[in-house]
Coordinates of C-alpha atoms (C1' of nucleotides) in Angstrom, one line a residue:
Chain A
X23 CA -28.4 62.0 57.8
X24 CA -25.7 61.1 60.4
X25 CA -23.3 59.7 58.8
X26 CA -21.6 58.9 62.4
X27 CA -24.0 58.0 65.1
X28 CA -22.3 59.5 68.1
X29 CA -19.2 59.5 68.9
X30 CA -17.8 62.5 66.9
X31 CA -21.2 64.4 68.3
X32 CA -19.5 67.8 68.7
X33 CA -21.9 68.5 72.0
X34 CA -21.3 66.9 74.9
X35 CA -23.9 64.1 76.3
X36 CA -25.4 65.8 79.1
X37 CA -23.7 64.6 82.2
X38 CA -26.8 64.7 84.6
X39 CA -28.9 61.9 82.8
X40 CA -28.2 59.2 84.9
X41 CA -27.5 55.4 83.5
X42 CA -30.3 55.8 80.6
X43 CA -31.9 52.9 81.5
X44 CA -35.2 52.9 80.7
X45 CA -37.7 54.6 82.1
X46 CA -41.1 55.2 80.5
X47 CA -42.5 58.7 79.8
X48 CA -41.5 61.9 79.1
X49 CA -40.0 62.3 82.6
X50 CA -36.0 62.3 81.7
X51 CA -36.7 63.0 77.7
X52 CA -34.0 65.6 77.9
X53 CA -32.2 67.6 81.0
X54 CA -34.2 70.1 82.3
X55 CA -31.6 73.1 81.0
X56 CA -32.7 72.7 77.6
X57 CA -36.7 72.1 78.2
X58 CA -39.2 74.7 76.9
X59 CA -42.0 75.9 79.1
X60 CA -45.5 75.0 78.3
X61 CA -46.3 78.4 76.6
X62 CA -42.9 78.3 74.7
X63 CA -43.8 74.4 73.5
X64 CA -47.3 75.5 73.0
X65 CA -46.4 78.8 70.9
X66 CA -43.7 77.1 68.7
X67 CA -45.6 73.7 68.5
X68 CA -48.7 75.4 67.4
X69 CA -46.9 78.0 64.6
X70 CA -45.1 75.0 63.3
X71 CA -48.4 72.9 63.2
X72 CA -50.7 75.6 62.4
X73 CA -48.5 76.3 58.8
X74 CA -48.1 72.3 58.2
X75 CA -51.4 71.8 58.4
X76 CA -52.2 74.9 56.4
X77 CA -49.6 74.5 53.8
X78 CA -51.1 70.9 53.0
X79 CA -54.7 71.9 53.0
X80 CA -54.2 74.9 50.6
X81 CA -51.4 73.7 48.7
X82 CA -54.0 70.4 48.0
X83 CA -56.7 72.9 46.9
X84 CA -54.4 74.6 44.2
X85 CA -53.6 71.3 43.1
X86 CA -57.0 69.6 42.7
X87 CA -58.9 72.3 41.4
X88 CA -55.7 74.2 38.9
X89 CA -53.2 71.4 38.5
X90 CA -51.0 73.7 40.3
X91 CA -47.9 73.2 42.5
X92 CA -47.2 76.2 45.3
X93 CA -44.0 76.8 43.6
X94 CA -45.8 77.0 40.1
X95 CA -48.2 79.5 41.9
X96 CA -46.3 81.8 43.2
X97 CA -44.0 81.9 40.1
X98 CA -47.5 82.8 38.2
X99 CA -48.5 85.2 40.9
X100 CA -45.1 87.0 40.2
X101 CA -45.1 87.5 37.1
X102 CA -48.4 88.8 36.9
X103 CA -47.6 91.2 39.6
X104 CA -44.8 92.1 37.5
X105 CA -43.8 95.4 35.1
X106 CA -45.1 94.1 31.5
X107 CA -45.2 90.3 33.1
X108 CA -41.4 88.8 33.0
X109 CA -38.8 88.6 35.3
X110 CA -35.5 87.9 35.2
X111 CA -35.1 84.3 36.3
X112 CA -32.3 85.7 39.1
X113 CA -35.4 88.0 40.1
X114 CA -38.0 85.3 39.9
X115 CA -36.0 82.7 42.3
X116 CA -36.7 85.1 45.4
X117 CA -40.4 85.4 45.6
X118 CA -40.8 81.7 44.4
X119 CA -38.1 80.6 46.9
X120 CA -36.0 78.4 44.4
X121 CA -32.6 78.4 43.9
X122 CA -31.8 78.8 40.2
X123 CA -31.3 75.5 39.5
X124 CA -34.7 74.4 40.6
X125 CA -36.4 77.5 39.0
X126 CA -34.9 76.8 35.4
X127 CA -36.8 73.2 35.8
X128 CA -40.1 75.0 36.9
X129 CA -39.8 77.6 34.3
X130 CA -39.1 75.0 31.6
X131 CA -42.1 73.2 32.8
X132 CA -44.5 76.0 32.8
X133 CA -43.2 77.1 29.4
X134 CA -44.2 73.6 27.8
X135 CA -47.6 73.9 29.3
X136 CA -47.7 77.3 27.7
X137 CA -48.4 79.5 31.0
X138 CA -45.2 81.0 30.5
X139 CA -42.8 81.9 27.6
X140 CA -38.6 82.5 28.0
X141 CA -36.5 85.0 26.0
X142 CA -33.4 86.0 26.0
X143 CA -33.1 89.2 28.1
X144 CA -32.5 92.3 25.8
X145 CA -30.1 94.5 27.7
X146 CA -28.2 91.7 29.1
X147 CA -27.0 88.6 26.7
X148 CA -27.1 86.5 29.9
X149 CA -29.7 86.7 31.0
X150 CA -33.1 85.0 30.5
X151 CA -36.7 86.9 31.1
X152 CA -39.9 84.4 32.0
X153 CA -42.5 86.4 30.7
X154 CA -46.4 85.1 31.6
X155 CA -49.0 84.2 29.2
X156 CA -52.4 84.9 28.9
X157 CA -53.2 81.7 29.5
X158 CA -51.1 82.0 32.4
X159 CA -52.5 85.3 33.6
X160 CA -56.3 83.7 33.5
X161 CA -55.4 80.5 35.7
X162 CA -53.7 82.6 38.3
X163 CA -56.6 84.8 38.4
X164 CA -58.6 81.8 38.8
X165 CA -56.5 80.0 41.2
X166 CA -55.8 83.1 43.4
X167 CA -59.5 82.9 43.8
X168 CA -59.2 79.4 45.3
X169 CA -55.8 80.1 47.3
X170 CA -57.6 83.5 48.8
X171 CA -60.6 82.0 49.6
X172 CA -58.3 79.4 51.6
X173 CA -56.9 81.8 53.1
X174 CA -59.8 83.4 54.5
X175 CA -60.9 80.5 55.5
X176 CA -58.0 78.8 57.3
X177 CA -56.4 81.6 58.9
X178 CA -57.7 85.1 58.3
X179 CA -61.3 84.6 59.4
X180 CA -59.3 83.1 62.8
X181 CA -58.5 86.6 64.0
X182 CA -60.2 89.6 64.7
X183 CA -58.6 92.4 62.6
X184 CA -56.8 94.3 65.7
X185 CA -55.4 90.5 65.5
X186 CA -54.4 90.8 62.3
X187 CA -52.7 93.8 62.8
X188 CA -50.6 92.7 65.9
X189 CA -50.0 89.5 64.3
X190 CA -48.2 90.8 61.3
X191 CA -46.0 93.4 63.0
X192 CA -45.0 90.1 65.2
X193 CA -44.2 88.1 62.2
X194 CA -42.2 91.0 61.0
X195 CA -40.3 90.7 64.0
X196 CA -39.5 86.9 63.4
X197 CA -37.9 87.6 59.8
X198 CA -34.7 89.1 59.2
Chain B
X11 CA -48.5 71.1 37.1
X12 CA -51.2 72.5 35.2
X13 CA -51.8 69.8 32.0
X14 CA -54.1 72.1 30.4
X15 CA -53.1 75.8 30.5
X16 CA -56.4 77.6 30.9
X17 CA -59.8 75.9 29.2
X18 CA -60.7 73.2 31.7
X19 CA -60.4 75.6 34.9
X20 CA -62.9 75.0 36.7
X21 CA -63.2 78.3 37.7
X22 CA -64.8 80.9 35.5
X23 CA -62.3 84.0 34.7
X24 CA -63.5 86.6 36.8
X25 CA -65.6 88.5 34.0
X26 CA -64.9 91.8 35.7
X27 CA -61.2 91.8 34.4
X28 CA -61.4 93.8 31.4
X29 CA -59.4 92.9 28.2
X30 CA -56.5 91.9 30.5
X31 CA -53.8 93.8 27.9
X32 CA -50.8 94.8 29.5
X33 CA -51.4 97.8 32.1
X34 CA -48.7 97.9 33.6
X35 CA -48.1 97.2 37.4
X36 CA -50.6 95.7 40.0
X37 CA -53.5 97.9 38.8
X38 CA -55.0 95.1 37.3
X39 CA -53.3 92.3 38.5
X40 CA -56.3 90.7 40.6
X41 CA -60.0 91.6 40.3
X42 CA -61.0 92.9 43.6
X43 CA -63.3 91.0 45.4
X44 CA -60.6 88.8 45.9
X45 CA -57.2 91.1 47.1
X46 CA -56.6 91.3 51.1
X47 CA -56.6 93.7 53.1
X48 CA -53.1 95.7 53.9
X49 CA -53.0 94.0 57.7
X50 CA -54.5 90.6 55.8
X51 CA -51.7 90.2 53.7
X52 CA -49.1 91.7 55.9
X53 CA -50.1 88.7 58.5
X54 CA -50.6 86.0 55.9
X55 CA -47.4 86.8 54.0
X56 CA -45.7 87.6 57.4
X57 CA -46.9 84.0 58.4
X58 CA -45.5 82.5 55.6
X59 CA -42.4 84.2 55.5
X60 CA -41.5 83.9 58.8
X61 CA -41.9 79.9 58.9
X62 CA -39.6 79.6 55.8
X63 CA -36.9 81.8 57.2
X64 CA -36.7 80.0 60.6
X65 CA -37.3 76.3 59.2
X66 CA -34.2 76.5 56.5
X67 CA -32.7 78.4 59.5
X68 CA -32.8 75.9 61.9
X69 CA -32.5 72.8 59.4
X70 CA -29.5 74.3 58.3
X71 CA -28.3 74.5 61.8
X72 CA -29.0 71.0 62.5
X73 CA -27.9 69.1 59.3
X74 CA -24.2 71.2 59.9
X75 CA -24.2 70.4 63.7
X76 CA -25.4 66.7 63.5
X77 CA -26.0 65.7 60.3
X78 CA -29.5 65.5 60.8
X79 CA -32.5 66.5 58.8
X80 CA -35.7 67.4 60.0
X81 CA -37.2 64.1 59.5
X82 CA -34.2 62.5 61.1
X83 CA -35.0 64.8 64.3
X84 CA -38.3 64.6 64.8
X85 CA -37.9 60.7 64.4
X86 CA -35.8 60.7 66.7
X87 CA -36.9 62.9 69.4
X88 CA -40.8 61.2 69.3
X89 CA -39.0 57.7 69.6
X90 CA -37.1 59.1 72.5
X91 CA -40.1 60.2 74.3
X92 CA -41.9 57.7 73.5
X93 CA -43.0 54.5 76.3
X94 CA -39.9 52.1 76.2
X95 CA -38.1 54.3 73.3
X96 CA -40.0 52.7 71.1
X97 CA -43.1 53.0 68.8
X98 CA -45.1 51.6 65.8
X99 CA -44.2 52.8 62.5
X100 CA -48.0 54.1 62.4
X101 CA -47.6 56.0 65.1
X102 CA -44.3 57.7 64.3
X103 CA -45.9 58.8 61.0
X104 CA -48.2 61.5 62.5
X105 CA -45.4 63.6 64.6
X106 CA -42.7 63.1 61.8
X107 CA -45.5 64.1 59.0
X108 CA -44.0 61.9 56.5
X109 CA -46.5 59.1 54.8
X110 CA -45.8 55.5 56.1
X111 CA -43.6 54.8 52.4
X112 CA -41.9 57.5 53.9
X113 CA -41.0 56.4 57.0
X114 CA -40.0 53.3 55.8
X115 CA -37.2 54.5 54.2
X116 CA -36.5 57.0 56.7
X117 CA -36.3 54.5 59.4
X118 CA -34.5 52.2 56.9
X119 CA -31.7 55.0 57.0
X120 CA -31.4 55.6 60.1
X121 CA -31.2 51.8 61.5
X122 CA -28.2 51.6 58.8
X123 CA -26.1 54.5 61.0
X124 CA -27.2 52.9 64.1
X125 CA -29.5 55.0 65.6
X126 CA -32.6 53.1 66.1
X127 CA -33.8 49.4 65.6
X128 CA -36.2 47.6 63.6
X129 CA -37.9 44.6 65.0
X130 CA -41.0 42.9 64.8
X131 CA -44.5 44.1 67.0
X132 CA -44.9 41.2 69.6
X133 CA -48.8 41.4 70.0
X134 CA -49.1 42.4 66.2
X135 CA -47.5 40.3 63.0
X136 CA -48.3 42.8 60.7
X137 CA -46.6 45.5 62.8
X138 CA -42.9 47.0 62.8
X139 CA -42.0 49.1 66.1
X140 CA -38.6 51.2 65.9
X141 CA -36.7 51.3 68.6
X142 CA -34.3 54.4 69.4
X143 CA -30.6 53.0 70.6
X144 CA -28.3 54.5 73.0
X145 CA -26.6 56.1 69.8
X146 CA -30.0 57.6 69.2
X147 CA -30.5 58.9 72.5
X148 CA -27.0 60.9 72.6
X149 CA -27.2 62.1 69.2
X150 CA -31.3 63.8 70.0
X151 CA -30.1 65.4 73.2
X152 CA -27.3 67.0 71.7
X153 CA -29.3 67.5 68.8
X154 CA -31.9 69.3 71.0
X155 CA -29.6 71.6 72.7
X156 CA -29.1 72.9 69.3
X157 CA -32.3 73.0 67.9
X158 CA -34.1 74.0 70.9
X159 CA -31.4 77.2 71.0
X160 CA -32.1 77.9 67.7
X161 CA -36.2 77.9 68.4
X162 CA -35.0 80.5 71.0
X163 CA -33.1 82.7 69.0
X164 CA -35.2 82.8 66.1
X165 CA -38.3 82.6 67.9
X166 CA -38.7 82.8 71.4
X167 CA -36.6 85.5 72.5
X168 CA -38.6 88.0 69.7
X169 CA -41.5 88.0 72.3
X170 CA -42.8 88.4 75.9
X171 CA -44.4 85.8 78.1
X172 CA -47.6 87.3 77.4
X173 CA -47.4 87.6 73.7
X174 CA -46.3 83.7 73.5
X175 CA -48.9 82.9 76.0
X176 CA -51.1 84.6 73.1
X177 CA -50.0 83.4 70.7
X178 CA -50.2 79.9 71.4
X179 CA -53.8 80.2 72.0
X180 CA -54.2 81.9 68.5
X181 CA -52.2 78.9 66.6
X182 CA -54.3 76.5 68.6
X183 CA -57.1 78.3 66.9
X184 CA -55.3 77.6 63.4
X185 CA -55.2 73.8 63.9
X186 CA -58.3 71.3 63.0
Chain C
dC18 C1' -6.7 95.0 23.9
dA19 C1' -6.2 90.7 26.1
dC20 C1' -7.3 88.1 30.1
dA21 C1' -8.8 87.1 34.6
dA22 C1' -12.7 87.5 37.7
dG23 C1' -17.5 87.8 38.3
dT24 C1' -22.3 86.8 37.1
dG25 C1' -26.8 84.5 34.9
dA26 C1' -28.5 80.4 33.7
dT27 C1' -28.4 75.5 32.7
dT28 C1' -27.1 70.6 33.3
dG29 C1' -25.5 66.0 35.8
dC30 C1' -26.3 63.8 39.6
dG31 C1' -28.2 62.3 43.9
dC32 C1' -31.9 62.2 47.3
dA33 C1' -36.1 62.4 49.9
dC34 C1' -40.7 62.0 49.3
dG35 C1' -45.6 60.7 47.6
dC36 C1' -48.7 57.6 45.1
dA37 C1' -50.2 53.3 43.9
dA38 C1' -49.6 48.5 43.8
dC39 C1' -48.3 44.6 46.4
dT40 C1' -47.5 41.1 50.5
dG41 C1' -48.6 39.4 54.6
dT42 C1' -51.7 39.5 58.8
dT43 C1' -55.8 40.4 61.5
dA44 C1' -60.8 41.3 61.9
dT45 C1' -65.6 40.6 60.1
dG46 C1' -69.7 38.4 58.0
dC47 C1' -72.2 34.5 56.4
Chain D
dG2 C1' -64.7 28.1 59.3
dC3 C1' -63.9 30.0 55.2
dA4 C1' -64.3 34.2 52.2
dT5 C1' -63.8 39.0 52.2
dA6 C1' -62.6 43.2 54.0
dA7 C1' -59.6 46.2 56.6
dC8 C1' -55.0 47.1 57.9
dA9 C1' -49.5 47.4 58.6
dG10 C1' -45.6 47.8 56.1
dT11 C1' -42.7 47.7 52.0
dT12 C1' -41.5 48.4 47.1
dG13 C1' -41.5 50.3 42.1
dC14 C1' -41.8 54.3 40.0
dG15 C1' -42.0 59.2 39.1
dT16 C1' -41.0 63.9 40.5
dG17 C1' -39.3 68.2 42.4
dC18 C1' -35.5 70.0 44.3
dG19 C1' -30.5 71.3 45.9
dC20 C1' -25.5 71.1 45.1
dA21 C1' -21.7 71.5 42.3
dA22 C1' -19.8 71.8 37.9
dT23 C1' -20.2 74.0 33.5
dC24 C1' -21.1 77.2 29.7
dA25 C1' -21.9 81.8 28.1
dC26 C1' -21.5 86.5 28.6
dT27 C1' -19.9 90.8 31.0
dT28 C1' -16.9 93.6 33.6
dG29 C1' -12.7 95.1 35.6
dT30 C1' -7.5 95.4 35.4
dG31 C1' -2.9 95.5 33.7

DNA sequence: CACAAGTGATTGCGCACGCAACTGTTATGC
DNA sequence: GCATAACAGTTGCGTGCGCAATCACTTGTG
């Protein structure tokens, strides 16, 4: 929030605006320096829209059909991807996207639903390892059939697979 | 969250699994009529990966520059291009994605700093229209500069007219 | 060996948001 | 023209999360 509305605005108000006054449309918006063209609006528009909208849809689905939160998901899908099924909680906050704080609440709420179960990590007295369930392991399974199939159908069955291809090594580029 | 760990899924376990004891890696970890593709997942996870990075990026950016959220931004910018400055609180819903409880409070913080104004909709008692003030209008535009030179940095500049060009066409594709 | 510095995890607190219920206003059907 | 439905916006409540402080344990240094 802006705790100040303006005056301490460390940028400059663009000189070239004229009085403000106003007139209707788009046409002085913003100066024309810092204006996108239509393929850069329409690019970064569209990738922001295209994941809202996908992100919603799916994250719905998991919801309705598993009772299951992205966040919860992913902290499944982790484990179960991982040696003997537990993590470190350090090692767990990455892939889920959580700082620690927030992953100690999700872990203590998967714990009391039994999905997963904490223990004190054996090598390291302060540490703590999530390890999943079997009960945890069969609802991933099932809901990574429902997220997959979301998948597919909201964004890989969009693209040809020489689409595909390029689009990840262009997504690589975006990260990092 | 997931009330009931595993026996109301409404999806069967895929039968296929095997004992599901505790091989150890990603072997087993999905049966596989459901696992992607190496290009699939690279692109899907790519996706997804790339939009977090760049959207706690740049709302990190913006929040330290202007003390602005997201929220607070898009507000503000679709009020600002908007007929008059000005717009129902239905209709600021959609572009700011937040769910008309929402936007009340939303709008109810950021008439409190001054940046836009509540008033009444004259053809329409039921109606609220926010209006963006002079404070409001200073604060977006300087607001943009940054924002729309982070969307470069982190976004634009990793491609070529031709791949953006492209690539808005294939995030149209995503949407609806 | 003691003691500071570093690290893993948890907790107190605040906040933004969604859902559902509610108020007030405008359209619709008889 | 009144009853009922549809609609705009707000409010109560619950929740998930981040930040900063804290506790517990480990590691490095004199």
């Amino acid at each position: 929030m802006a705790i100040h509305p303006s005056p301490t605005s460390p940028l400059p108000a663009p000189a070239d605006l004229g009085p403000l006054d106003e007139q209707e449309g788009s046409v002085c918006g913003a100066s024309d320096w810092e204006r996108l063209s239509d393929h850069e609006s329409a690019a970064w528009h569209g990738f922001l829209q295209a994941h809202a909208e996908i992100q919603v849809e799916l994250e719905h689905e998991l919801q309705t059909a598993h009772q299951l939160s992205f966040s919860d998901y992913f902290a499944l899908l982790a484990l179960d991807k991982a040696e003997r099924g537990s993590l470190r909680m350090h090692d767990l906050a990455k892939p889920v996207r959580l700082t620690r704080s927030g992953l100690t609440r999700l872990v203590e709420r998967l714990e009391r639903v039994g999905l997963i179960e904490r223990a004190p990590c054996p090598d390291d007295a302060r540490g703590t390892e999530a390890r999943i369930t079997e009960a945890g392991r069969a609802l991933v399974h099932a809901a990574s059939a429902t997220h997959l199939a979301g998948v597919r159908r909201r964004f890989l069955t969009r693209f040809s697979p020489a689409e595909l291809q390029l689009l990840a090594e262009q997504f690589g580029r975006l990260s990092a």
